[in-house]
Amino acid sequence: MRTGTLIILLLLIFGSLYPQETDSIHQNREVRYDETPNLEPVDFDTSLIEEYKNSKEFDYITTPEKDSWWTRFKKWLNQKFTQFLNWLFGDYEPNSLLAIIIKLIPFILLVLLLIVIAWLFSKLNPGERMLQEPSAGEVFITEEEKLIRNEDLKALMQEAVRNGEFRLAVRYYYLNELRKLDRLKLIRYEYQKTNQDYTAELKDENIRKHFSEITKFYEFIWYGSFQVSESDYKLAEKGFLRMETDLNSLGHE
């Protein structure tokens, strides 16, 4: 016991006599002073600082934006749809086949809706029927063509005169002359042709002159926005009678 105590005392004595290392950092520490002459305090522009504070470019505080009514409506709709599916199918595994089918239901409904809209548009859209080409055997006849081909224009003209419809009587008179010229093969009647085209087709000078005259009467009376009197009709009738006289002089009836 004494021997152990003696050994401890010797270690303490010799340990305290061992020189400790000098702290180089503490030894070499040196205080330096700024010796720059004429130093002035920095002056900050407070208005510029306030400008930076109010600028959005330097505003790094992010505030969450509120959902719009449309976003809230979609969330509400999605929530109700999920509740309906849960009520309909009950609980199901997230990765099961039923879960995949449920996720596809909105897209399937959207496709079906688009198909129904396209079908209704094709059935109810009148423009499609207008753009369709007519069938090969279908022929469209205008009112003017129908009158020239099928109606008794002289009877219609006389009836219009009796009823005081002198503008309509002049129209029937003129169409009757066109039909007569077509049947005599002096012109070839076609609806898309103009009255000037018919005038150019006439070879006889007198007939061409009088046809040009009754054409002016017809266009003035039929397309004019005024009341046609009986005297106006009588004046136009004289031109039609001269036209028929020329045809008779050539041996045409």
Short mmCIF file of C-alpha atoms in Angstrom, two decimals:
data_model
loop_
_atom_site.label_atom_id
_atom_site.label_comp_id
_atom_site.label_asym_id
_atom_site.label_seq_id
_atom_site.Cartn_x
_atom_site.Cartn_y
_atom_site.Cartn_z
CA MET A 1 0.00 0.00 0.00
CA ARG A 2 2.79 2.36 0.83
CA THR A 3 4.61 1.37 -2.33
CA GLY A 4 1.60 2.32 -4.50
CA THR A 5 1.24 5.67 -2.80
CA LEU A 6 4.90 6.42 -3.35
CA ILE A 7 4.68 5.65 -7.06
CA ILE A 8 1.73 8.03 -7.50
CA LEU A 9 3.57 10.87 -5.75
CA LEU A 10 6.64 10.39 -7.97
CA LEU A 11 4.52 10.54 -11.13
CA LEU A 12 2.86 13.75 -10.02
CA ILE A 13 6.20 15.39 -9.26
CA PHE A 14 7.92 14.46 -12.52
CA GLY A 15 4.79 15.23 -14.56
CA SER A 16 4.64 18.79 -13.25
CA LEU A 17 8.31 19.33 -14.02
CA TYR A 18 7.86 18.40 -17.81
CA PRO A 19 7.84 21.63 -19.90
CA GLN A 20 4.56 22.28 -21.75
CA GLU A 21 4.47 23.24 -25.47
CA THR A 22 4.00 26.89 -26.23
CA ASP A 23 0.77 27.84 -28.03
CA SER A 24 2.09 29.24 -31.31
CA ILE A 25 -1.18 30.86 -32.14
CA HIS A 26 -1.33 32.67 -28.86
CA GLN A 27 2.33 33.58 -29.15
CA ASN A 28 2.08 35.07 -32.67
CA ARG A 29 -1.22 36.95 -32.17
CA GLU A 30 -0.87 40.59 -33.15
CA VAL A 31 -3.41 43.38 -33.02
CA ARG A 32 -3.53 45.54 -36.16
CA TYR A 33 -5.24 48.87 -36.39
CA ASP A 34 -6.76 50.49 -39.48
CA GLU A 35 -4.60 53.49 -40.18
CA THR A 36 -6.46 54.71 -43.32
CA PRO A 37 -6.75 58.50 -43.06
CA ASN A 38 -9.89 60.61 -43.62
CA LEU A 39 -12.45 57.90 -43.03
CA GLU A 40 -16.08 59.01 -43.26
CA PRO A 41 -19.19 57.14 -42.17
CA VAL A 42 -21.31 55.62 -44.94
CA ASP A 43 -24.54 57.50 -45.62
CA PHE A 44 -27.49 55.23 -46.63
CA ASP A 45 -30.41 56.62 -48.62
CA THR A 46 -33.43 55.67 -46.53
CA SER A 47 -35.88 56.37 -49.38
CA LEU A 48 -34.01 53.91 -51.59
CA ILE A 49 -34.18 51.29 -48.88
CA GLU A 50 -37.95 51.79 -48.62
CA GLU A 51 -38.21 51.47 -52.38
CA TYR A 52 -36.45 48.10 -52.25
CA LYS A 53 -38.74 47.00 -49.45
CA ASN A 54 -41.84 47.80 -51.49
CA SER A 55 -40.53 46.26 -54.72
CA LYS A 56 -41.93 42.84 -55.69
CA GLU A 57 -38.56 41.81 -57.12
CA PHE A 58 -37.04 41.92 -53.63
CA ASP A 59 -40.02 40.43 -51.83
CA TYR A 60 -38.97 36.90 -50.92
CA ILE A 61 -41.91 36.22 -48.63
CA THR A 62 -44.22 33.84 -50.46
CA THR A 63 -47.86 33.87 -49.50
CA PRO A 64 -50.08 31.03 -50.70
CA GLU A 65 -52.60 32.15 -53.31
CA LYS A 66 -56.26 31.57 -52.64
CA ASP A 67 -58.04 29.10 -54.87
CA SER A 68 -60.36 30.56 -57.46
CA TRP A 69 -64.03 29.66 -57.56
CA TRP A 70 -63.35 27.33 -60.49
CA THR A 71 -60.63 25.48 -58.56
CA ARG A 72 -62.88 25.21 -55.51
CA PHE A 73 -65.71 23.93 -57.68
CA LYS A 74 -63.47 21.25 -59.24
CA LYS A 75 -62.25 20.17 -55.83
CA TRP A 76 -65.81 19.98 -54.55
CA LEU A 77 -66.90 18.03 -57.63
CA ASN A 78 -63.98 15.64 -57.28
CA GLN A 79 -64.80 15.14 -53.62
CA LYS A 80 -68.44 14.35 -54.35
CA PHE A 81 -67.44 11.99 -57.14
CA THR A 82 -65.04 10.16 -54.82
CA GLN A 83 -67.74 9.89 -52.17
CA PHE A 84 -70.14 8.48 -54.74
CA LEU A 85 -67.61 5.86 -55.88
CA ASN A 86 -66.89 4.89 -52.30
CA TRP A 87 -70.59 4.50 -51.68
CA LEU A 88 -71.03 2.51 -54.90
CA PHE A 89 -68.02 0.20 -54.70
CA GLY A 90 -67.10 0.38 -51.03
CA ASP A 91 -63.52 0.07 -49.87
CA TYR A 92 -61.01 -1.23 -52.41
CA GLU A 93 -57.26 -1.68 -52.68
CA PRO A 94 -55.40 1.27 -54.23
CA ASN A 95 -53.56 -0.88 -56.79
CA SER A 96 -56.36 -3.29 -57.58
CA LEU A 97 -58.08 -3.67 -60.96
CA LEU A 98 -61.18 -1.99 -59.58
CA ALA A 99 -59.13 1.07 -58.60
CA ILE A 100 -57.75 1.35 -62.14
CA ILE A 101 -61.22 1.09 -63.64
CA ILE A 102 -62.53 3.76 -61.27
CA LYS A 103 -59.73 6.11 -62.31
CA LEU A 104 -60.64 5.57 -65.97
CA ILE A 105 -64.36 6.27 -65.46
CA PRO A 106 -64.11 10.12 -65.89
CA PHE A 107 -62.20 9.74 -69.17
CA ILE A 108 -64.66 7.15 -70.45
CA LEU A 109 -67.58 9.45 -69.62
CA LEU A 110 -65.84 12.36 -71.35
CA VAL A 111 -65.30 10.32 -74.52
CA LEU A 112 -68.94 9.21 -74.52
CA LEU A 113 -70.07 12.82 -74.08
CA LEU A 114 -67.96 13.96 -77.04
CA ILE A 115 -69.37 11.14 -79.18
CA VAL A 116 -72.94 12.15 -78.31
CA ILE A 117 -72.22 15.83 -79.09
CA ALA A 118 -70.65 14.92 -82.44
CA TRP A 119 -73.62 12.71 -83.30
CA LEU A 120 -76.13 15.42 -82.43
CA PHE A 121 -74.16 18.00 -84.41
CA SER A 122 -74.10 15.76 -87.49
CA LYS A 123 -77.86 15.16 -87.23
CA LEU A 124 -78.99 18.69 -86.46
CA ASN A 125 -76.48 20.74 -88.47
CA PRO A 126 -78.19 22.03 -91.65
CA GLY A 127 -74.90 23.24 -93.10
CA GLU A 128 -73.71 19.71 -93.70
CA ARG A 129 -76.67 18.95 -95.93
CA MET A 130 -76.07 22.17 -97.84
CA LEU A 131 -72.44 21.25 -98.47
CA GLN A 132 -73.27 17.76 -99.68
CA GLU A 133 -73.02 17.23 -103.40
CA PRO A 134 -76.35 16.49 -105.06
CA SER A 135 -76.92 13.01 -106.33
CA ALA A 136 -76.26 12.28 -109.96
CA GLY A 137 -79.95 12.06 -110.93
CA GLU A 138 -81.06 15.12 -108.96
CA VAL A 139 -81.73 18.29 -110.96
CA PHE A 140 -82.50 21.66 -109.35
CA ILE A 141 -84.95 23.83 -111.30
CA THR A 142 -85.34 27.50 -110.47
CA GLU A 143 -88.65 29.32 -110.48
CA GLU A 144 -87.76 31.02 -113.74
CA GLU A 145 -86.83 27.73 -115.42
CA LYS A 146 -90.04 26.14 -114.16
CA LEU A 147 -92.11 28.95 -115.65
CA ILE A 148 -90.36 28.79 -119.01
CA ARG A 149 -90.54 25.00 -119.30
CA ASN A 150 -93.95 24.13 -117.89
CA GLU A 151 -96.28 27.10 -117.42
CA ASP A 152 -98.67 28.81 -119.82
CA LEU A 153 -97.01 32.19 -119.71
CA LYS A 154 -99.61 33.90 -121.90
CA ALA A 155 -102.40 32.88 -119.54
CA LEU A 156 -100.37 33.99 -116.52
CA MET A 157 -99.66 37.32 -118.22
CA GLN A 158 -103.34 37.95 -118.98
CA GLU A 159 -104.34 37.05 -115.42
CA ALA A 160 -101.72 39.43 -114.00
CA VAL A 161 -103.06 42.26 -116.19
CA ARG A 162 -106.62 41.58 -115.00
CA ASN A 163 -105.44 41.72 -111.39
CA GLY A 164 -103.53 44.96 -111.95
CA GLU A 165 -100.16 43.27 -111.31
CA PHE A 166 -98.41 44.98 -114.22
CA ARG A 167 -94.86 44.37 -113.00
CA LEU A 168 -95.55 40.64 -112.87
CA ALA A 169 -97.22 40.80 -116.29
CA VAL A 170 -94.05 42.32 -117.80
CA ARG A 171 -92.00 39.50 -116.26
CA TYR A 172 -94.25 36.85 -117.80
CA TYR A 173 -94.13 38.67 -121.14
CA TYR A 174 -90.33 38.73 -121.14
CA LEU A 175 -89.99 35.08 -120.11
CA ASN A 176 -92.41 34.13 -122.88
CA GLU A 177 -90.16 35.88 -125.41
CA LEU A 178 -87.12 34.01 -124.08
CA ARG A 179 -88.95 30.71 -124.40
CA LYS A 180 -90.02 31.57 -127.94
CA LEU A 181 -86.46 32.46 -128.97
CA ASP A 182 -85.18 29.25 -127.40
CA ARG A 183 -87.74 27.07 -129.19
CA LEU A 184 -86.89 28.77 -132.48
CA LYS A 185 -83.22 28.01 -131.74
CA LEU A 186 -82.28 31.67 -132.03
CA ILE A 187 -80.82 31.45 -128.53
CA ARG A 188 -80.04 28.64 -126.11
CA TYR A 189 -81.73 29.28 -122.81
CA GLU A 190 -79.69 28.60 -119.66
CA TYR A 191 -80.46 30.01 -116.25
CA GLN A 192 -76.90 31.10 -115.51
CA LYS A 193 -76.75 33.23 -118.65
CA THR A 194 -77.36 36.96 -118.53
CA ASN A 195 -79.66 38.96 -120.76
CA GLN A 196 -76.58 40.40 -122.42
CA ASP A 197 -75.47 36.86 -123.28
CA TYR A 198 -78.76 36.26 -125.07
CA THR A 199 -78.42 39.54 -126.94
CA ALA A 200 -74.97 38.51 -128.16
CA GLU A 201 -76.35 35.16 -129.41
CA LEU A 202 -78.89 36.79 -131.72
CA LYS A 203 -77.59 37.00 -135.28
CA ASP A 204 -80.39 39.04 -136.88
CA GLU A 205 -79.77 42.73 -136.38
CA ASN A 206 -83.44 43.82 -136.05
CA ILE A 207 -84.28 41.05 -133.63
CA ARG A 208 -81.18 41.83 -131.59
CA LYS A 209 -82.13 45.53 -131.53
CA HIS A 210 -85.71 44.92 -130.39
CA PHE A 211 -84.66 42.25 -127.89
CA SER A 212 -82.22 44.73 -126.36
CA GLU A 213 -85.10 47.23 -126.16
CA ILE A 214 -87.52 44.87 -124.34
CA THR A 215 -84.65 43.79 -122.06
CA LYS A 216 -84.21 47.40 -120.92
CA PHE A 217 -87.97 47.68 -120.31
CA TYR A 218 -88.01 44.44 -118.37
CA GLU A 219 -84.99 45.23 -116.17
CA PHE A 220 -86.23 48.76 -115.47
CA ILE A 221 -89.74 47.63 -114.50
CA TRP A 222 -89.02 44.32 -112.77
CA TYR A 223 -86.04 45.49 -110.71
CA GLY A 224 -87.20 49.06 -110.18
CA SER A 225 -88.56 50.01 -106.76
CA PHE A 226 -91.62 51.93 -107.95
CA GLN A 227 -95.27 51.32 -108.62
CA VAL A 228 -95.87 50.15 -112.21
CA SER A 229 -98.95 51.71 -113.75
CA GLU A 230 -101.03 50.45 -116.65
CA SER A 231 -99.52 53.11 -118.92
CA ASP A 232 -96.04 51.82 -118.06
CA TYR A 233 -97.16 48.33 -118.99
CA LYS A 234 -98.68 49.57 -122.28
CA LEU A 235 -95.40 51.26 -123.17
CA ALA A 236 -93.46 48.06 -122.55
CA GLU A 237 -96.06 46.03 -124.45
CA LYS A 238 -95.37 48.04 -127.60
CA GLY A 239 -91.77 46.88 -127.51
CA PHE A 240 -92.82 43.24 -127.12
CA LEU A 241 -95.23 43.58 -130.07
CA ARG A 242 -92.43 44.99 -132.28
CA MET A 243 -90.31 42.01 -131.29
CA GLU A 244 -93.04 39.61 -132.39
CA THR A 245 -93.49 41.51 -135.65
CA ASP A 246 -89.80 41.01 -136.46
CA LEU A 247 -90.10 37.30 -135.77
CA ASN A 248 -93.14 37.06 -138.02
CA SER A 249 -91.34 38.94 -140.79
CA LEU A 250 -88.67 36.27 -140.73
CA GLY A 251 -91.30 33.57 -141.08
CA HIS A 252 -91.28 32.60 -137.39
CA GLU A 253 -94.42 32.27 -135.37
#
